[in-house]
Each structure stands twice: as structure tokens, then as C-alpha cells.
PDB file of C-alpha atoms and ligand atoms in Angstrom:
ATOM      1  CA  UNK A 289      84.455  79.833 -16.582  1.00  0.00           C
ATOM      2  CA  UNK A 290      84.393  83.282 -18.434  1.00  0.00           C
ATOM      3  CA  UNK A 291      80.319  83.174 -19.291  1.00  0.00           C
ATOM      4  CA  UNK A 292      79.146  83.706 -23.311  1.00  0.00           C
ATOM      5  CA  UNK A 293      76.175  84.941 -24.896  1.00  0.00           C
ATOM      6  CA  UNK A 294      76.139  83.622 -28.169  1.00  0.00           C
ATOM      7  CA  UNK A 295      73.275  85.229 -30.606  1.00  0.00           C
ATOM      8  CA  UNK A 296      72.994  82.910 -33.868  1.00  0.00           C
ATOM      9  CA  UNK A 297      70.959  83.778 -36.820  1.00  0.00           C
ATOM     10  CA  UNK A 298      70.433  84.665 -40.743  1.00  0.00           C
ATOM     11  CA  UNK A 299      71.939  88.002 -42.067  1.00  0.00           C
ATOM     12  CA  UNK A 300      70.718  91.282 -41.315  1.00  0.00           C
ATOM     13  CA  UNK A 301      68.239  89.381 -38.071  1.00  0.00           C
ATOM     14  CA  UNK A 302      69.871  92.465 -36.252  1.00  0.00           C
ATOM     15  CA  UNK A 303      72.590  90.346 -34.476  1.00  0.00           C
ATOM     16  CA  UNK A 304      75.130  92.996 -34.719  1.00  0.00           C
ATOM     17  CA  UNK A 305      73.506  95.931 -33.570  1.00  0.00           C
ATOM     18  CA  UNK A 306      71.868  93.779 -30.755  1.00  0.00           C
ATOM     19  CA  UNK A 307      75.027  92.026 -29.713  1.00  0.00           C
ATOM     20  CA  UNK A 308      76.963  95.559 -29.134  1.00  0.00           C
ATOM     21  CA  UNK A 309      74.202  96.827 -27.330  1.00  0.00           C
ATOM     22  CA  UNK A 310      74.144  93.892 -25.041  1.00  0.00           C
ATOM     23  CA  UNK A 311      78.094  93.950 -24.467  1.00  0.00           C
ATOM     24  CA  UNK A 312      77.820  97.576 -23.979  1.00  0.00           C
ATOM     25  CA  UNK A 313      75.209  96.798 -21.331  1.00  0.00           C
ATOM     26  CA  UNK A 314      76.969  94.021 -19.801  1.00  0.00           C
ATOM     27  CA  UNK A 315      80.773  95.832 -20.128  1.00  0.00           C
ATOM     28  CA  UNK A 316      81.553  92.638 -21.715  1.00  0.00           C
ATOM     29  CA  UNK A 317      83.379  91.997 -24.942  1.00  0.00           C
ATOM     30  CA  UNK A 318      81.856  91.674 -28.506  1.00  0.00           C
ATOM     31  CA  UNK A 319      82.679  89.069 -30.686  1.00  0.00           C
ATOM     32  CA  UNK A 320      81.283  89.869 -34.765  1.00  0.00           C
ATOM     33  CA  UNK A 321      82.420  86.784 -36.572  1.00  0.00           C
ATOM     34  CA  UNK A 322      80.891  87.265 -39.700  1.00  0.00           C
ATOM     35  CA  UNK A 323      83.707  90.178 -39.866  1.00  0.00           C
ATOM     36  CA  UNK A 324      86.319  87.499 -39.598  1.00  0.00           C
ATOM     37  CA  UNK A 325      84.691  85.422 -42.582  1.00  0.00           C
ATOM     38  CA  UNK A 326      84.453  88.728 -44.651  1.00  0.00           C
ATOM     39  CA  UNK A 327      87.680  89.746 -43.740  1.00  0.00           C
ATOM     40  CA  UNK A 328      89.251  86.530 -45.089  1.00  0.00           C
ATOM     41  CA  UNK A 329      86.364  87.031 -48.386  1.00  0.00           C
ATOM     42  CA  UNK A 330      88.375  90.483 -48.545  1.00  0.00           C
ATOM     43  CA  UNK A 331      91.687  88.932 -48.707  1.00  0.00           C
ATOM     44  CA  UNK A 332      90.942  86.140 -51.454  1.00  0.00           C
ATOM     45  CA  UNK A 333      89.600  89.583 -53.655  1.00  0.00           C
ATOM     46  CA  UNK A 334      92.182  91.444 -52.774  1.00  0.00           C
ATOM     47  CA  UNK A 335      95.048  88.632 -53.778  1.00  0.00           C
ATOM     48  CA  UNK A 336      92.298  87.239 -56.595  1.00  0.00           C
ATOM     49  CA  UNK A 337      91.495  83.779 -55.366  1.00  0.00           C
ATOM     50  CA  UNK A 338      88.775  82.147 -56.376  1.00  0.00           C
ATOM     51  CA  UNK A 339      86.273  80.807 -53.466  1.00  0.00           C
ATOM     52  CA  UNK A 340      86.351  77.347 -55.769  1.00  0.00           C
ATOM     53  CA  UNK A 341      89.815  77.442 -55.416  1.00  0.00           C
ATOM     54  CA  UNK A 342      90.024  75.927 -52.099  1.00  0.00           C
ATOM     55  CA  UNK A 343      93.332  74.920 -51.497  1.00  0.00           C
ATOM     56  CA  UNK A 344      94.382  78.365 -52.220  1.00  0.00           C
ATOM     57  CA  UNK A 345      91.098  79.838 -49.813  1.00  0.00           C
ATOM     58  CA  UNK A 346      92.867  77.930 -47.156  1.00  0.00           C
ATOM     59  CA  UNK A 347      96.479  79.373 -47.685  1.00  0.00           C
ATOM     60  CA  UNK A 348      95.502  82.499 -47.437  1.00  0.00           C
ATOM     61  CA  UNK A 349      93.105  81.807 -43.849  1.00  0.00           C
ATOM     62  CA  UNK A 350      96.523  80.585 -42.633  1.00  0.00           C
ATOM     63  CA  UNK A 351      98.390  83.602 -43.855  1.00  0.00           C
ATOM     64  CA  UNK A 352      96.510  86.592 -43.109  1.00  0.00           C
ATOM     65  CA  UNK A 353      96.858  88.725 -39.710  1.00  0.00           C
ATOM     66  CA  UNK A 354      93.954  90.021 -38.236  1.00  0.00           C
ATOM     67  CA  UNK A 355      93.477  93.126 -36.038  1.00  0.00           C
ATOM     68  CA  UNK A 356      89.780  94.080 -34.424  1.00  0.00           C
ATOM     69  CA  UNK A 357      89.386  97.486 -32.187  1.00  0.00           C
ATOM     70  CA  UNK A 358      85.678  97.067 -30.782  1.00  0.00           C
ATOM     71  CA  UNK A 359      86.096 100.072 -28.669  1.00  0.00           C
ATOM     72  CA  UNK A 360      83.081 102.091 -30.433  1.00  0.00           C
ATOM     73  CA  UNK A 361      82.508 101.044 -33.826  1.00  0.00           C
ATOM     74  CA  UNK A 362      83.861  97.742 -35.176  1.00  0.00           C
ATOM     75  CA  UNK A 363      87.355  98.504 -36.620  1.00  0.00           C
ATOM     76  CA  UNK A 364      89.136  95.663 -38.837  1.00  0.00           C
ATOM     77  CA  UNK A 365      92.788  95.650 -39.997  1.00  0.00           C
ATOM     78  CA  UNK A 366      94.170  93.087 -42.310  1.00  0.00           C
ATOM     79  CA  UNK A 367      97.569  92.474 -42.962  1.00  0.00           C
ATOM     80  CA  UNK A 368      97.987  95.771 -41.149  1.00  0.00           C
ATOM     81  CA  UNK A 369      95.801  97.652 -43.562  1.00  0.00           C
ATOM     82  CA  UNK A 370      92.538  98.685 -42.532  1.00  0.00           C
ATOM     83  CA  UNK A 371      89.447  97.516 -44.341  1.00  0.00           C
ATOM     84  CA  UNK A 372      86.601  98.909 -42.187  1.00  0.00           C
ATOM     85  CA  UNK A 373      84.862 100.322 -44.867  1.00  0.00           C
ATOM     86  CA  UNK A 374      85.039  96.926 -47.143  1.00  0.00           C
ATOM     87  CA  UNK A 375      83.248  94.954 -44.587  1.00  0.00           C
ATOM     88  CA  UNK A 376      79.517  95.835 -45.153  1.00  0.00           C
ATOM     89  CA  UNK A 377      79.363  95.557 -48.782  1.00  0.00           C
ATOM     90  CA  UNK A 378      77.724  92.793 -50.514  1.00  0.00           C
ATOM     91  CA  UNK A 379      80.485  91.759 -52.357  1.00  0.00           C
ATOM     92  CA  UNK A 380      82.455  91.043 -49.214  1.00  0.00           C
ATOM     93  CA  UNK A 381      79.219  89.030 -47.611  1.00  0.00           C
ATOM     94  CA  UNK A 382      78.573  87.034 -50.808  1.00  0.00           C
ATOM     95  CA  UNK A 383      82.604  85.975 -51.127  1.00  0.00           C
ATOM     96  CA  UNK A 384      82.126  85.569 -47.075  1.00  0.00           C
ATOM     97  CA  UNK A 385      79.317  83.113 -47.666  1.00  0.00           C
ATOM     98  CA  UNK A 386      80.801  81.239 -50.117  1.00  0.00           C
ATOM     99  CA  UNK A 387      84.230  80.488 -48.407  1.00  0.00           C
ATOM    100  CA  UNK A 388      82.988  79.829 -45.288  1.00  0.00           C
ATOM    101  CA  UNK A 389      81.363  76.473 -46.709  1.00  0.00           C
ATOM    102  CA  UNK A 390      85.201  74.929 -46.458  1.00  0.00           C
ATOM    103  CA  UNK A 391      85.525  72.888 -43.290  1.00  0.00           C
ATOM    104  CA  UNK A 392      89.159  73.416 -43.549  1.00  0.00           C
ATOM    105  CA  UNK A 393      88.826  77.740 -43.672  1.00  0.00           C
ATOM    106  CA  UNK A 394      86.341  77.173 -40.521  1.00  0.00           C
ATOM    107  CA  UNK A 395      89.234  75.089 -38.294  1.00  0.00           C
ATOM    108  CA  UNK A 396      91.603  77.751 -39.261  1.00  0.00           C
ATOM    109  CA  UNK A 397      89.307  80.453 -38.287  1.00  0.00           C
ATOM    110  CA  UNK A 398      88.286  78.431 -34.977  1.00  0.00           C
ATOM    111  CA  UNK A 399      90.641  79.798 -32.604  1.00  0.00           C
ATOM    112  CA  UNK A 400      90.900  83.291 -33.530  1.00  0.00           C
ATOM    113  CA  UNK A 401      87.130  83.351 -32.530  1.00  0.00           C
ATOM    114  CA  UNK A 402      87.845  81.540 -29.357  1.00  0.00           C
ATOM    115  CA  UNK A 403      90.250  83.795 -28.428  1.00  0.00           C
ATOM    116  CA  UNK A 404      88.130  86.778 -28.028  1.00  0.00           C
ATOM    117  CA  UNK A 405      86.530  84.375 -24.675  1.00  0.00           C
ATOM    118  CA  UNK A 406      88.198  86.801 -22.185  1.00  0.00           C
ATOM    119  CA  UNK A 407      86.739  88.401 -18.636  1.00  0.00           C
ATOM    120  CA  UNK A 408      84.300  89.667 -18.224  1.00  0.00           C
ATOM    121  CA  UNK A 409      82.463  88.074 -20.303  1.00  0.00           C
ATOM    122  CA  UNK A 410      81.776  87.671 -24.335  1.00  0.00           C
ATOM    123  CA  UNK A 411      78.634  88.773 -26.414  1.00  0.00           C
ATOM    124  CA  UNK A 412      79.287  86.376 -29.671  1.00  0.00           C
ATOM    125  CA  UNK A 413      78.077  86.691 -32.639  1.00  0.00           C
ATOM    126  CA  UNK A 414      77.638  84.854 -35.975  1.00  0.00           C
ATOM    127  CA  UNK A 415      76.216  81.774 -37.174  1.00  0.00           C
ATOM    128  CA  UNK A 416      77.817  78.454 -35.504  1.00  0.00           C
ATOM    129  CA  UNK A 417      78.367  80.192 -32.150  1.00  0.00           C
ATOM    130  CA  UNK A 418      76.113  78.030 -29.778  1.00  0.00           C
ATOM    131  CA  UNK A 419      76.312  74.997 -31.861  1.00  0.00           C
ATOM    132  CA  UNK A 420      80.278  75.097 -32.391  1.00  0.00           C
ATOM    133  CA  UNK A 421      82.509  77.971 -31.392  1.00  0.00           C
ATOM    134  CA  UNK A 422      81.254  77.984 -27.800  1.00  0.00           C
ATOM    135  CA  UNK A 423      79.342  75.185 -27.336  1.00  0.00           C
ATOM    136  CA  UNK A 424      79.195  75.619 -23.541  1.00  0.00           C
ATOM    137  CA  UNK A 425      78.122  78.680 -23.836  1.00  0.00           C
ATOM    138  CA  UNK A 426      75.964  79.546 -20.807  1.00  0.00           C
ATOM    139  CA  UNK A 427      72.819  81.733 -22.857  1.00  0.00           C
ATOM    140  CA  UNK A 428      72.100  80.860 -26.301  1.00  0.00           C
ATOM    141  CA  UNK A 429      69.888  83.293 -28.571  1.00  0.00           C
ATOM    142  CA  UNK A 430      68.541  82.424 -31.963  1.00  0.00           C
ATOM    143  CA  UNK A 431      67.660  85.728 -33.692  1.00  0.00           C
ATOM    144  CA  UNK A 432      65.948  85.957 -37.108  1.00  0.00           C
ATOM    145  CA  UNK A 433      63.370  87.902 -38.778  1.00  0.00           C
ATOM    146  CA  UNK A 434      61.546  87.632 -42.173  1.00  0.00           C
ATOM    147  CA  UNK A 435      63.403  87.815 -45.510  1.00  0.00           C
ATOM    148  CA  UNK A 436      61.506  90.683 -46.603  1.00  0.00           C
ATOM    149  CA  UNK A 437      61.981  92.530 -43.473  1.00  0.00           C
ATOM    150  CA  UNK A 438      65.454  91.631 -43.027  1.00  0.00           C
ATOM    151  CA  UNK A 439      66.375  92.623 -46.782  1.00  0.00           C
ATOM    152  CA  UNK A 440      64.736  96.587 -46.275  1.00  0.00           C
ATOM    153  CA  UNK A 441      66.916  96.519 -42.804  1.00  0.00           C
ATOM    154  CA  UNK A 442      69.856  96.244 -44.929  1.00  0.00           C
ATOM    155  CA  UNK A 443      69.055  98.185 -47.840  1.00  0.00           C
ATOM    156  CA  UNK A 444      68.347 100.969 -45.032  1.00  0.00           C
ATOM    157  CA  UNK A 445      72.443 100.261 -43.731  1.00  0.00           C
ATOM    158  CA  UNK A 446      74.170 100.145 -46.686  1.00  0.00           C
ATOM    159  CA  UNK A 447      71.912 103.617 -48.374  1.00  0.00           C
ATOM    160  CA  UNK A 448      73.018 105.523 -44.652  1.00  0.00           C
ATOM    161  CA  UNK A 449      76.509 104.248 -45.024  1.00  0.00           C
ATOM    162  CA  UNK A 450      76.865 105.791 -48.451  1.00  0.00           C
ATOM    163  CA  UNK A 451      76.904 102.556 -50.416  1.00  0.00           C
ATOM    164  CA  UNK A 452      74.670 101.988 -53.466  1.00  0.00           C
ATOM    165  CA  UNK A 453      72.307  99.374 -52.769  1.00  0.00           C
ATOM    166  CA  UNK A 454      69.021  97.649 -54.773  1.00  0.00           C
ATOM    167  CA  UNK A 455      66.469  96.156 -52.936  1.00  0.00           C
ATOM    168  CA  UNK A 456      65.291  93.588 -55.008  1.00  0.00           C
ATOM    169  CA  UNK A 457      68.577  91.926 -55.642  1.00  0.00           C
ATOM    170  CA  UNK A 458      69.531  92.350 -51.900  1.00  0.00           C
ATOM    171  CA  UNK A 459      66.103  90.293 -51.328  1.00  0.00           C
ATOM    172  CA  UNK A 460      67.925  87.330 -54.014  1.00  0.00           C
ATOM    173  CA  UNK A 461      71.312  87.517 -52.422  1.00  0.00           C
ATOM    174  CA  UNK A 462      69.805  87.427 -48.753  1.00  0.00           C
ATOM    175  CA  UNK A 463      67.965  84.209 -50.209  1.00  0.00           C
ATOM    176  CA  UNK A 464      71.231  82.932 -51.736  1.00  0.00           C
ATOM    177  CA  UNK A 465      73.341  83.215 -48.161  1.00  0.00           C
ATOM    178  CA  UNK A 466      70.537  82.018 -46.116  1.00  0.00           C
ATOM    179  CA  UNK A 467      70.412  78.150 -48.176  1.00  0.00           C
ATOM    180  CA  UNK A 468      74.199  78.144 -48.583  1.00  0.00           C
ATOM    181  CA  UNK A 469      74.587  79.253 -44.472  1.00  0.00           C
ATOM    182  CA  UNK A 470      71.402  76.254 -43.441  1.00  0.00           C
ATOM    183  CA  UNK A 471      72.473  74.105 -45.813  1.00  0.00           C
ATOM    184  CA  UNK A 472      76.162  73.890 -45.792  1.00  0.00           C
ATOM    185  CA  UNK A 473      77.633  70.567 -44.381  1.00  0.00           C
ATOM    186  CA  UNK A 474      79.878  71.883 -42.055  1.00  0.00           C
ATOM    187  CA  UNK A 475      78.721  74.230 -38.581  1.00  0.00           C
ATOM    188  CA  UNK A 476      75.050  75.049 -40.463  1.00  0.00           C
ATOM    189  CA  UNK A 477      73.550  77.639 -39.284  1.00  0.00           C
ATOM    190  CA  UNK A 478      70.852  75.744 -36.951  1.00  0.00           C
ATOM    191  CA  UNK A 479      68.817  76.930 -33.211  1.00  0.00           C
ATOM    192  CA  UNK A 480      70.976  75.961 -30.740  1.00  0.00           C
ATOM    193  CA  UNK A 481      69.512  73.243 -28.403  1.00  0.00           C
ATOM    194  CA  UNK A 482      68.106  75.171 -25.229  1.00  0.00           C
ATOM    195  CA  UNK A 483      68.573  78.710 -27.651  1.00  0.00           C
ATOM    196  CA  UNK A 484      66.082  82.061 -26.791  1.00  0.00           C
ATOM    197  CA  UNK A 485      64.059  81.667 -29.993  1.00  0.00           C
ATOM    198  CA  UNK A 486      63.297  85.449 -31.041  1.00  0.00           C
ATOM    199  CA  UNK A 487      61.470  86.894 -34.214  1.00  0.00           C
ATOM    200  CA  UNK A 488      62.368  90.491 -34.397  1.00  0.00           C
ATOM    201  CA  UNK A 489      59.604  90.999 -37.264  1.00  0.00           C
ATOM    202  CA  UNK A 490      57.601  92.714 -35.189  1.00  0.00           C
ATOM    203  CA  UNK A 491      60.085  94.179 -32.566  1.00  0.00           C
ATOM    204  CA  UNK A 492      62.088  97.226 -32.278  1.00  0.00           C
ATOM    205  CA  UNK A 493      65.466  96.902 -31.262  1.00  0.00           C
ATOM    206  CA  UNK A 494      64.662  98.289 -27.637  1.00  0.00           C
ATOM    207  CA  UNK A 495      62.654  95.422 -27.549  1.00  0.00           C
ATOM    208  CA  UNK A 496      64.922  92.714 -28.387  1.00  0.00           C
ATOM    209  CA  UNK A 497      67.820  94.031 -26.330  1.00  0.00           C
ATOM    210  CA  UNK A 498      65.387  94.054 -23.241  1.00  0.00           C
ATOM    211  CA  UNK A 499      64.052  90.475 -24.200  1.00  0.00           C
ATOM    212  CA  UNK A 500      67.272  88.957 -24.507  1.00  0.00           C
ATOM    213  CA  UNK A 501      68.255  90.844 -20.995  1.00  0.00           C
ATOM    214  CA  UNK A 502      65.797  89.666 -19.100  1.00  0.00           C
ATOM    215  CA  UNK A 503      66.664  86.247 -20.588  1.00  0.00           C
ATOM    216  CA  UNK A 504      69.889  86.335 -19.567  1.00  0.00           C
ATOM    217  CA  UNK A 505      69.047  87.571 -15.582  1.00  0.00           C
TER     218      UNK A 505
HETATM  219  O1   DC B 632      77.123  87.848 -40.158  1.00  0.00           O
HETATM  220  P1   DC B 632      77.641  88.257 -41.520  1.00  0.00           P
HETATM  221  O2   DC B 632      76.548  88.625 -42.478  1.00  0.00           O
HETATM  222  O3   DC B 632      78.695  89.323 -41.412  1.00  0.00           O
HETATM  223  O4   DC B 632      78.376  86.941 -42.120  1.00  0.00           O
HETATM  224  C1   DC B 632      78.857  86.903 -43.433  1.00  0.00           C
HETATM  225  C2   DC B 632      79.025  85.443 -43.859  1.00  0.00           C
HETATM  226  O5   DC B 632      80.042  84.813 -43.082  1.00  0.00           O
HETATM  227  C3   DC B 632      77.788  84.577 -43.670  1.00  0.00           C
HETATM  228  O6   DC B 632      76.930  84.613 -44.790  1.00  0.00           O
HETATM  229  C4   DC B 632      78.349  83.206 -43.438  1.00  0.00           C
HETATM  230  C5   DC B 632      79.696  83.463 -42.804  1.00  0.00           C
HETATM  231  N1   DC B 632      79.671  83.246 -41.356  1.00  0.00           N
HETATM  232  C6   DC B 632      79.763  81.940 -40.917  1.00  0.00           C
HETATM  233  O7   DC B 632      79.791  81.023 -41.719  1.00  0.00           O
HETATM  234  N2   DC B 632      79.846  81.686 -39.587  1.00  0.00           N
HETATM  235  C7   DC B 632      79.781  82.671 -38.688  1.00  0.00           C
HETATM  236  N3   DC B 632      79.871  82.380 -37.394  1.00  0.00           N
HETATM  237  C8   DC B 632      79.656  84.012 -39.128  1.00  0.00           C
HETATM  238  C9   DC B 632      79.588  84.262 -40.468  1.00  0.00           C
END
């Protein structure tokens, strides 16, 4: 069985920079699936579909073509074209959000998650990771972190990344994502039975990475 770490968790907890870190560690592959939901978000914008429009939403997760180089920084191509630079805007997270509420767009996007499940091993990513993607998964990490905390975190990304950002509507849209994510019907975003419970409040990402190692060993 090719082993999984999946780390679950509320935007901007600090699963991404965590879960590369750990892969790098480990040598073993990184799965960001939150870049597969945007990626589709980016599509619907690009071809203007509506995320109420859900018939259409799930066209277009059947049509599009994905490409993902993880060999340094996360590198996305869609239909070919790259969109690297799309995926950390808020735009693309709040369209993400919304269409990932379809159970339909989540089957579709099921197996191009599983498929990045390859030796050595896979550091996953997301929100439904432990609970759905890879249930079996043999370490399970719930990271989070306050809302406040979590909302300067991202401000701090998007302002070094060259993208305009305001912090008190990054606090509401953090808010809006976290209900629809926990409160959706379909693969919530819920602990994991037997999950690492971790509050990285307080912690610096040295220490998570090290908690999460030794969790793992
Ligand atoms: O992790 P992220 O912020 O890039 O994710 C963007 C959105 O994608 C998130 O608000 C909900 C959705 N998502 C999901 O439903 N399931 C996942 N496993 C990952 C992301």
C-alpha cells in the first residue's frame, strides 16, 4: 500500500506550505487539491459559467485537462494554458468554494486526486482528504488556526505575491468559505477520526512541520 499523509483544514491553516515541506522531507509527492477546485473555479470564469449553473459547472469538470508540475513551486496548466498566477487570488478561492458544494463536480474531481497516490508516498492536501479521498490513509492531520490569525497569514501572501489585498474583507470572505466548506452536505470539511489535531495559532511553521514529523515516526 503506497502510505498517505493527508493534512485537512480551513484556508490559509498553513496546509500548503506545511504539506510541501513535509513531502520535501519525506521525498514523497504533494498533492494541493484546493488547486484542482480553483482550477476548475478558473475555468467556469474563464468560459463565464455561473457556480448556480450546475449542470453547466459539471460539463466543464468533465471537459477540462489538467496539468500539475510540483517540482519546486506548484505549477498548474489548464487546457494547456498555464494559470499559475490565477490560483491564489480570491476570486479564484471564492468561485472554488462555491463549486465545490456540487456532489456531482466532487465525483468528477475524485480520481484525478487519487491519482496523484504514487510511490513513495503522498503528502495530501485539502479539505475531504482523510474523511473521503483517502480514507485509508495511514496519518491523518487536522490543521487550523484562528480566523484572525489565519486572515493576516493571507493578507501577508497575496501583498508578497504582488496582489492587492484588504484585510478586513479577507477576514469576511475567510468567514464565508469556512461555513460553506463545514457546512456543505457533501465531503464537509470535518477532523478525521484518529486525525493529529494541531492549532498553529501559536506555532511557527518549524514547529508544525516537526510536530507533524514526529507524529508520523
Ligand atoms: O485549499 P484552498 O483554499 O486552495 O481551497 C479552495 C476551495 O476549494 C475551498 O474553499 C473548498 C474547495 N476544496 C474542497 O472543497 N475540497 C478540497 N479537498 C480542497 C479544496
Amino acid at each position: 500500500m503506497i502510505p498517505v499523509l493527508t493534512i485537512d483544514g480551513p484556508s490559509g491553516a498553513g496546509k500548503g506550505t506545511v504539506s510541501r515541506a513535509i513531502a520535501k522531507r519525506l521525498g514523497w509527492h504533494y498533492l494541493d487539491s484546493g488547486s484542482i477546485y480553483r482550477a476548475l473555479g478558473i475555468a467556469c470564469l474563464q468560459q463565464n459559467v455561473d457556480p448556480k449553473n450546475i449542470k453547466t459547472v459539471i460539463k466543464v469538470a468533465q471537459t477540462i485537462k489538467l496539468a500539475f508540475d510540483c517540482t519546486d513551486e506548484l505549477k498548474v496548466a489548464l487546457n494547456g494554458l498555464d494559470i499559475t498566477a490565477k490560483l491564489a487570488t480570491e476570486k479564484t478561492a471564492g468561485i472554488a468554494s462555491a463549486i465545490a458544494v456540487i456532489p456531482e463536480v466532487r465525483a468528477v474531481l475524485l480520481q484525478k486526486q487519487k491519482d496523484f497516490q504514487q510511490l513513495p508516498g503522498l503528502v495530501a492536501d485539502g479539505r475531504d482528504m482523510g474523511t473521503v479521498v483517502f480514507i485509508t490513509a495511514n496519518h491523518k492531520v487536522y490543521l487550523t488556526a484562528s480566523v484572525k490569525i489565519r486572515a493576516r497569514r493571507r493578507y501577508k501572501q497575496l501583498i508578497e505575491k504582488g496582489i492587492d489585498a484588504n484585510l478586513s474583507q479577507i477576514i469576511q470572505e475567510i468567514q464565508a468559505r469556512d461555513k460553506r466548506d463545514t457546512e456543505r452536505v457533501t465531503a464537509p470539511l470535518i477532523v478525521a477520526k484518529n486525525a493529529l489535531y494541531l492549532d498553529s495559532s501559536d506555532l511557527s511553521i518549524t514547529q508544525v512541520i516537526e510536530k507533524i514529523l514526529n507524529f508520523i515516526h
